Structure formats: structure tokens, C-alpha cells
Tab-separated table of C-alpha atoms in Angstrom:
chain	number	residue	atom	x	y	z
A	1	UNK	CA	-106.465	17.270	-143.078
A	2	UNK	CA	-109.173	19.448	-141.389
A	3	UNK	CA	-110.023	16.865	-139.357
A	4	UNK	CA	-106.629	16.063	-138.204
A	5	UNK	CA	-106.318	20.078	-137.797
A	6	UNK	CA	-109.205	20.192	-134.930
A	7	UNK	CA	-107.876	16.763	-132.926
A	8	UNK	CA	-104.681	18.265	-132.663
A	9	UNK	CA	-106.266	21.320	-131.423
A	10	UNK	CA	-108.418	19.605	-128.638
A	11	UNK	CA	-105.694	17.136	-127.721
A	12	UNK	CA	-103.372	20.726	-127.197
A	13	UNK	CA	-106.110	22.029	-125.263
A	14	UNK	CA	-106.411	19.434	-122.914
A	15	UNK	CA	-102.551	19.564	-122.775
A	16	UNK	CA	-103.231	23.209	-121.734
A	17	UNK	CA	-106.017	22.616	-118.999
A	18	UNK	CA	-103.905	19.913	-117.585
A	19	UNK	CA	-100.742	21.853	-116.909
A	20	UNK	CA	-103.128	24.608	-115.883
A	21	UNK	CA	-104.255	22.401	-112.477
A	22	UNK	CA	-100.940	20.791	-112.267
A	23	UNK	CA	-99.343	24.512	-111.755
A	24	UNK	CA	-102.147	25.972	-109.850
A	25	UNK	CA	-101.992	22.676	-107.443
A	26	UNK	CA	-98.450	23.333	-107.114
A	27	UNK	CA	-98.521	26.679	-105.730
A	28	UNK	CA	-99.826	27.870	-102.017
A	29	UNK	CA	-103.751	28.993	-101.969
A	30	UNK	CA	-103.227	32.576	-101.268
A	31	UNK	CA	-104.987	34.430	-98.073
A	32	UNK	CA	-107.882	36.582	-99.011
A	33	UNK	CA	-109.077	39.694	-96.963
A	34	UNK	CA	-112.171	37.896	-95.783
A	35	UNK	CA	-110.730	35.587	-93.273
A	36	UNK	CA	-107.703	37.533	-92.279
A	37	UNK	CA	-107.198	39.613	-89.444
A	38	UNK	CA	-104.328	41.587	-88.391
A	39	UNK	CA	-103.945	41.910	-84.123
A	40	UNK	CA	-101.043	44.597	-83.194
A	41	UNK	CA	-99.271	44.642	-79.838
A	42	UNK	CA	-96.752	46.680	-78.650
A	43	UNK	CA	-92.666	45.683	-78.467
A	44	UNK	CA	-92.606	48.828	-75.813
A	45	UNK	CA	-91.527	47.808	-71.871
A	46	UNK	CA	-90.383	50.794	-69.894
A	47	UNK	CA	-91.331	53.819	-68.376
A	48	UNK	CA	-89.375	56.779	-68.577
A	49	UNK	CA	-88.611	56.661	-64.292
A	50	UNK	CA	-90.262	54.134	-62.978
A	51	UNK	CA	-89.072	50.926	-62.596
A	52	UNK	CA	-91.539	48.667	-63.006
A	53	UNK	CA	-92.344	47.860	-66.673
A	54	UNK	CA	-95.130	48.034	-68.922
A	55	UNK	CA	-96.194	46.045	-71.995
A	56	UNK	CA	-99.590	44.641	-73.527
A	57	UNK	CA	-102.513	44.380	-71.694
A	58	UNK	CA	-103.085	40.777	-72.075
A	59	UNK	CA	-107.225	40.699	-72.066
A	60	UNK	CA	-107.026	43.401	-74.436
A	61	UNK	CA	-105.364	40.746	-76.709
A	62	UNK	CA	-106.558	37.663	-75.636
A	63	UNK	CA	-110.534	38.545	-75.956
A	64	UNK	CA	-110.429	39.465	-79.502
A	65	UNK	CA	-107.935	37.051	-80.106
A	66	UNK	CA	-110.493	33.907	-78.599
A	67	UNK	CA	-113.630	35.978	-80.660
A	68	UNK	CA	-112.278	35.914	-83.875
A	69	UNK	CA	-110.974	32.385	-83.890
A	70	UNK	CA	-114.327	31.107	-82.762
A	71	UNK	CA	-116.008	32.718	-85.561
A	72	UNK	CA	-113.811	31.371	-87.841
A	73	UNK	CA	-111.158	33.958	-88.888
A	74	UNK	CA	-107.869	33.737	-89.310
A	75	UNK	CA	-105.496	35.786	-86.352
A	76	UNK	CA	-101.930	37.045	-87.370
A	77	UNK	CA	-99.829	39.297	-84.625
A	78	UNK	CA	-97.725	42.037	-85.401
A	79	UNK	CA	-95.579	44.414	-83.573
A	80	UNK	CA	-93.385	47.783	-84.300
A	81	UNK	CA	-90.133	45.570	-84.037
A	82	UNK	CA	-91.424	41.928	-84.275
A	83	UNK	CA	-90.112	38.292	-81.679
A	84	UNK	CA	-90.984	38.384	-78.334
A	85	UNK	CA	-94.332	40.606	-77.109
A	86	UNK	CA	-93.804	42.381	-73.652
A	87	UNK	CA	-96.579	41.802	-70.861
A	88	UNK	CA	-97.704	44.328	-68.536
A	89	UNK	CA	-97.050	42.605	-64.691
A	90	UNK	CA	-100.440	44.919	-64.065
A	91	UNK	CA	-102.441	43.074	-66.550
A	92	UNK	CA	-101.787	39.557	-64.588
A	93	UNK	CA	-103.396	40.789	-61.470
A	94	UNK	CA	-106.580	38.686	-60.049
A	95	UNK	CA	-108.451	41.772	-61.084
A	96	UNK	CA	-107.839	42.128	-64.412
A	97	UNK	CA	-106.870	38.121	-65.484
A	98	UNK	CA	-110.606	36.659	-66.247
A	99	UNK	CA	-110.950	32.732	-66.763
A	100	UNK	CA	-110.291	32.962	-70.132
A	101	UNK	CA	-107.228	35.394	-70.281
A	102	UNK	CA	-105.615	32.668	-67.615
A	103	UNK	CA	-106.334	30.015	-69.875
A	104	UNK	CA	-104.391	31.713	-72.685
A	105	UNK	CA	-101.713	32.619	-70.005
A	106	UNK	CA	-101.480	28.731	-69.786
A	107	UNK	CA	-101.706	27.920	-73.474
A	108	UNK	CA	-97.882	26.965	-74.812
A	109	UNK	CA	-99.312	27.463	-78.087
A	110	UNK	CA	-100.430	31.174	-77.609
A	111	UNK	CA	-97.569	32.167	-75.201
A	112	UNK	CA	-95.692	30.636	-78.369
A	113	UNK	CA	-96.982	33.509	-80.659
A	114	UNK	CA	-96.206	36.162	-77.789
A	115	UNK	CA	-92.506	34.829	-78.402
A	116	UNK	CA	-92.409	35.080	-82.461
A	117	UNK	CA	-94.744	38.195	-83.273
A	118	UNK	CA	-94.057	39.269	-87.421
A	119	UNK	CA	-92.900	42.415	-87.721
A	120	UNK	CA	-94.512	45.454	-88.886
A	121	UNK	CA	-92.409	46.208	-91.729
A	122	UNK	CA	-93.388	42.383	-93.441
A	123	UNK	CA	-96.615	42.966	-93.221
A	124	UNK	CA	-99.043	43.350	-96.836
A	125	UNK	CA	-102.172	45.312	-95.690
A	126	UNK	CA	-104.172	43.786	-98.963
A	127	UNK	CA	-104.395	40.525	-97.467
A	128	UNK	CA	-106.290	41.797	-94.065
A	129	UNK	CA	-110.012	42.524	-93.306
A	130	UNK	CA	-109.153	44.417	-90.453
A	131	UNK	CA	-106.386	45.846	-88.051
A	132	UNK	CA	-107.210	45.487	-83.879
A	133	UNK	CA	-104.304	47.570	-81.916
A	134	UNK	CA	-104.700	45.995	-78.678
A	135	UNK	CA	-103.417	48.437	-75.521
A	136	UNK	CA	-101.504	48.630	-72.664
A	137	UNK	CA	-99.130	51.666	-71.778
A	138	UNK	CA	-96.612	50.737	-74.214
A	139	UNK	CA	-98.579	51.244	-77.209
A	140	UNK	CA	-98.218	55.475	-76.201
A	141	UNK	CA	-94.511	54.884	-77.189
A	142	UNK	CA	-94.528	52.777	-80.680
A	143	UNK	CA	-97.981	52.533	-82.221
A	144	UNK	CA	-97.635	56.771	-82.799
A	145	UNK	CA	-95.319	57.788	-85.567
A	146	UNK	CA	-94.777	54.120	-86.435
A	147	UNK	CA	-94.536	53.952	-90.326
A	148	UNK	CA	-94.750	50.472	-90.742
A	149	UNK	CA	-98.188	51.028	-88.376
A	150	UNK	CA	-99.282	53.793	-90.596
A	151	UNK	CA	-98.602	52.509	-93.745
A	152	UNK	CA	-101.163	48.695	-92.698
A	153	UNK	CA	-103.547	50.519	-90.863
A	154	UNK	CA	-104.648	52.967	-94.008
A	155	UNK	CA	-103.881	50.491	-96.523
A	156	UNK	CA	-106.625	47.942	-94.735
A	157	UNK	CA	-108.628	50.830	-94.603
A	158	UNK	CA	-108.449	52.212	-98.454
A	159	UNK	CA	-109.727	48.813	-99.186
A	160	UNK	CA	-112.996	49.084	-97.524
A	161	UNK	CA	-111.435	47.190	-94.312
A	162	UNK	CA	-111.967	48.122	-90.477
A	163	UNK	CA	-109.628	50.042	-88.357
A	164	UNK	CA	-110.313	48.992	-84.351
A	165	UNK	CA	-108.353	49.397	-81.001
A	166	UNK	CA	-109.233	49.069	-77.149
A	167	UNK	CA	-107.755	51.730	-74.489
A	168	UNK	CA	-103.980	52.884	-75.368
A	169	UNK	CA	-104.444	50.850	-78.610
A	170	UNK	CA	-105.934	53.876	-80.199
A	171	UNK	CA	-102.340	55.792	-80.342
A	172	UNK	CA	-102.275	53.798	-83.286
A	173	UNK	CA	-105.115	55.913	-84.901
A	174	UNK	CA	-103.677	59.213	-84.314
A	175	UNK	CA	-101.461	59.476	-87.430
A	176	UNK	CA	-103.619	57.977	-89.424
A	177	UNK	CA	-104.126	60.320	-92.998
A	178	UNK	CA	-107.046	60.195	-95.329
A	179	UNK	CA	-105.821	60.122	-99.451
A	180	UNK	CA	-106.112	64.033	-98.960
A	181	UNK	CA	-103.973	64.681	-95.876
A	182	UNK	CA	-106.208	65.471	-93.223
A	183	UNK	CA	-106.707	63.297	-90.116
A	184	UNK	CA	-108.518	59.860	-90.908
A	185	UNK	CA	-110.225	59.887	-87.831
A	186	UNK	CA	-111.548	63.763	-88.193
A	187	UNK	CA	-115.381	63.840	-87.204
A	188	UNK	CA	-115.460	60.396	-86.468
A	189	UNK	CA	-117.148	58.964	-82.994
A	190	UNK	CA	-114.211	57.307	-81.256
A	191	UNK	CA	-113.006	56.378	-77.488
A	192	UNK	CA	-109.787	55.134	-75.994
A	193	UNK	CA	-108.448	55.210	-72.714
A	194	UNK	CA	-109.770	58.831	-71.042
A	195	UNK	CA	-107.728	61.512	-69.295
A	196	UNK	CA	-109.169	60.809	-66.105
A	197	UNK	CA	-108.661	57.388	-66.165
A	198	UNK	CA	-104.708	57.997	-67.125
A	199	UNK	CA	-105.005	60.622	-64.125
A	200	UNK	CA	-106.747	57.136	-61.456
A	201	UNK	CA	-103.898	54.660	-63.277
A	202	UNK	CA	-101.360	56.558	-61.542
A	203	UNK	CA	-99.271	57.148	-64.496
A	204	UNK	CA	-99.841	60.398	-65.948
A	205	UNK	CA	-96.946	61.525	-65.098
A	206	UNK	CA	-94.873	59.094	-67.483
A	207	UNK	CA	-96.783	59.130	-70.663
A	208	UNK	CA	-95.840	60.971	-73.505
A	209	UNK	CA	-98.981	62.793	-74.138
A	210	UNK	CA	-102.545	62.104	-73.090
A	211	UNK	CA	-104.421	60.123	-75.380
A	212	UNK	CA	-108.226	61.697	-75.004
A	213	UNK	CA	-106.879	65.230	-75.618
A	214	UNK	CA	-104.587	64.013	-78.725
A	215	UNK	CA	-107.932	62.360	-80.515
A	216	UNK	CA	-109.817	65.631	-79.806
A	217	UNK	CA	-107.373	67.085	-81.098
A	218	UNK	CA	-107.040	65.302	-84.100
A	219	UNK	CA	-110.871	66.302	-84.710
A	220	UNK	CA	-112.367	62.857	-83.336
A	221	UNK	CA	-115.787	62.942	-81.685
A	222	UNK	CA	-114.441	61.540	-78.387
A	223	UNK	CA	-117.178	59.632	-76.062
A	224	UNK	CA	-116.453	58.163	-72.955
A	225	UNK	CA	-118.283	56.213	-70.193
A	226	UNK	CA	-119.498	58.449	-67.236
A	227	UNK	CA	-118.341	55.805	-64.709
A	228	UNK	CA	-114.562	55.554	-65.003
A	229	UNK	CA	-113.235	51.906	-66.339
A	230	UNK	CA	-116.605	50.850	-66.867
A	231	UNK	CA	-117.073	49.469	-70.284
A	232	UNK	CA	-117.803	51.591	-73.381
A	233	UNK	CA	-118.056	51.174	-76.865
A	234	UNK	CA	-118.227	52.897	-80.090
A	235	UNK	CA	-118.770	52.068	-83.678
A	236	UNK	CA	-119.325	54.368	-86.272
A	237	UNK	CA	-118.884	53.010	-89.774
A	238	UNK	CA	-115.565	51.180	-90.243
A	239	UNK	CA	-114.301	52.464	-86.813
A	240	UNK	CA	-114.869	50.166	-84.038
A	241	UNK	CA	-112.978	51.148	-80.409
A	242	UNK	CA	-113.100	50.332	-76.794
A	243	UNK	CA	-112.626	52.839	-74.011
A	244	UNK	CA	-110.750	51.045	-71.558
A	245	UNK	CA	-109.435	47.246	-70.050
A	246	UNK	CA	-112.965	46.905	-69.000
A	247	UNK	CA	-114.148	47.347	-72.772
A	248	UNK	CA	-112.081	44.434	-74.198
A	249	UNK	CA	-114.876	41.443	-74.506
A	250	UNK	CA	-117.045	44.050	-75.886
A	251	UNK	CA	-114.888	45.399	-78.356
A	252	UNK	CA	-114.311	41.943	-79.441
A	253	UNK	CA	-117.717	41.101	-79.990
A	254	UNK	CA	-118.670	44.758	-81.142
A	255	UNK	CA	-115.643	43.777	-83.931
A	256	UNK	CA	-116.869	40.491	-85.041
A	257	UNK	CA	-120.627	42.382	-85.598
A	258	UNK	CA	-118.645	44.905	-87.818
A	259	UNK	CA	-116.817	41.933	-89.929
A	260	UNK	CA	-120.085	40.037	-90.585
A	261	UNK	CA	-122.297	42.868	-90.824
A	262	UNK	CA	-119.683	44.827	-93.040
A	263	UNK	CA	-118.888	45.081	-97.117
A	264	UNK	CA	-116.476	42.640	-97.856
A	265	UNK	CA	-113.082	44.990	-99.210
């Protein structure tokens, strides 16, 4: 009877272990937040008088974008309202549109993605290693006071993940709050794109606020690049920017360091 007692238990068991896989074979592998990395670009097009438009800065996406995927991770985009991703006209110039950003220009794929971004409000911050806001003008508009924004960007970052941005991208850290309240990026070493530089764009006159004085005044350690629109960039623990266009294959690279080099969240 003992006997019989223990097979019965084994061959239950097995029964167990069996439905176990079955279920767990069944079901999607879930993402975890060391191959996932959350890109945000803006939904934002127009200035307040003039009427050409504004958008993302393409290289400022595609660089980081082309980075990450080399190295393996996995690239989600988001914007503030989600579907189909502005471009700044600007942006597509022969000055600013390297080799590689006209290759994604001419990628169906990518240009794809630019058509079907996920919205901010779907997004779960636990799955993500890190948040990039990319820049362009547009991002002065709806990366500030965007909940949604807000809510990823600190959640990645409670969980030991990076926060990074290139030029205008960095409205996105302005409203960002520490557990306490006070300014996340207080007495940190960040750029983004510099007064004077907003002053030699030519649009001053149409942004909201200037971006340099609103980190200072946040209590950021603003740096900058002596040369206007010449590269520069800053990392200082889990905060990883890029000053300007200019700074975008940098920032990339200066991003993938961070993720390798970092503690896994």
C-alpha cells in the first residue's frame, strides 16, 4: 500500500512538471529590461507663426536607432500621441542627412515605424533599460508636461535604468521628479541644445522657453561645447545627453558604453 502510495505520487508529479512546460510553452517569453530600449520622438509639427513645420530631427533618431540594433538590443518608438512621427524638412538637408540617416530615409521598413509609433500612454516603463528622447524643435512643445513622458522616464529610472536625450530631446528631462519632489536632474552634469545655438537656428523667437536656461534652472550642471554645433557630450552616472544635431553619433555610442558598462535594473 506504501508502495503504491509513492508511484502514485511520482506518476502525479510528472503529471505536474509536464503541464508545467506545456503552459509555460504556451504563453509569450516576456521582454526583460536588459535588451529593451525605449526611443521617444515627438508627434509636434508647427510653429506658432511660421509656416514651415518642424518635427524630429531624423539623425538624432536614426544614429541611436542603427547603434543599438547593432549591439544587439531591442528598439521600441514612442510618442506623446502615438501613429505617424513628424519630420523636420530641416533635418533632410545635404548638411545634416549623413550616409546612414539617407539609408534609413530609404528603408520601407523604418519609414514603416515612423508611420505606427506606440503611444505614450501604453507604454510599461519595467520592461525598458533605458529611455533616448531624440530632438528636433517639436520636442519644446510635447516632451514638457507630458504625463505619459513623465510617468516612463522616472519609472525606467527608479529601476536603476538610464535616462538620455540629444539637443531639444532634453525638454523631456525637465519635469522629471526624484521620490522626494525635487528636480531629478538637480546637480547633475547635463547638455542639450544651448541658448546661443537656439539664438544661430533662427528660431528663438517661436519656442516656448529656452531650453539651457530651463535646465539651469532646474539646478542641472549645464556644459556646453565652446564652438557652437560642434559635438559635445556628457555622462554622469545614469544621465547620458548630447548637446546638439552634431552630438547624435556620439550620444549613441556614449549610450551603448552606459548600457554595457552599467548595473543591470
Amino acid at each position: 500500500m506504501g508502495r503504491m502510495s509513492i508511484f502514485k505520487q511520482i506518476i502525479l508529479l510528472a503529471c505536474l512538471l509536464m503541464m508545467k512546460t506545456a503552459i509555460a510553452n504556451g504563453m509569450p517569453e516576456m521582454p526583460t529590461p536588459s535588451d529593451q530600449i525605449l526611443l521617444v520622438v515627438t508627434s509636434h509639427d508647427r510653429y506658432p507663426s511660421r509656416t514651415d513645420s518642424t518635427g524630429l530631427w531624423l539623425a538624432e533618431l536614426t544614429h541611436v536607432y542603427d547603434v543599438l540594433l547593432e549591439a544587439g538590443y531591442s528598439v521600441d518608438l514612442v510618442s506623446p500621441l502615438g501613429g505617424k512621427v513628424p519630420i523636420d524638412p530641416r533635418s533632410l538637408g545635404w548638411l545634416y542627412l549623413d550616409a546612414a540617416a539617407k539609408a534609413r530615409l530609404h528603408d520601407p521598413k523604418f519609414m514603416a515605424l515612423l508611420q505606427s509609433s506606440q503611444a505614450a500612454a501604453d507604454i510599461d516603463p519595467a520592461v525598458y533599460r533605458a529611455i533616448f528622447f531624440t530632438g528636433g524643435h517639436g520636442t519644446m512643445w510635447d516632451f514638457r508636461s507630458n504625463k505619459a513622458l513623465k510617468r516612463i522616464a522616472e519609472g525606467i529610472y527608479r529601476h536603476g535604468g538610464i535616462v538620455s536625450s540629444v539637443c531639444h530631446g532634453a525638454a523631456g528631462l525637465l519635469d522629471l521628479e526624484a521620490e522626494d519632489g525635487t528636480p531629478l536632474i538637480a546637480g547633475h552634469r547635463l547638455t542639450g541644445f544651448s541658448n546661443l545655438e537656439e539664438t544661430l537656428s533662427g528660431v528663438r523667437s517661436q519656442v516656448p522657453y529656452l531650453l539651457q536656461s530651463e535646465l539651469e534652472a532646474k539646478g542641472a550642471r549645464y556644459e556646453k561645447s565652446i564652438i557652437p554645433f560642434r559635438s559635445y557630450v556628457v555622462t554622469d552616472g545614469r544621465f547620458v545627453t548630447g548637446q546638439n544635431p552634431g552630438s547624435s553619433q556620439e550620444v549613441a555610442l556614449a549610450l551603448l558604453a552606459a548600457l554595457k558598462n552599467g548595473t543591470q535594473p
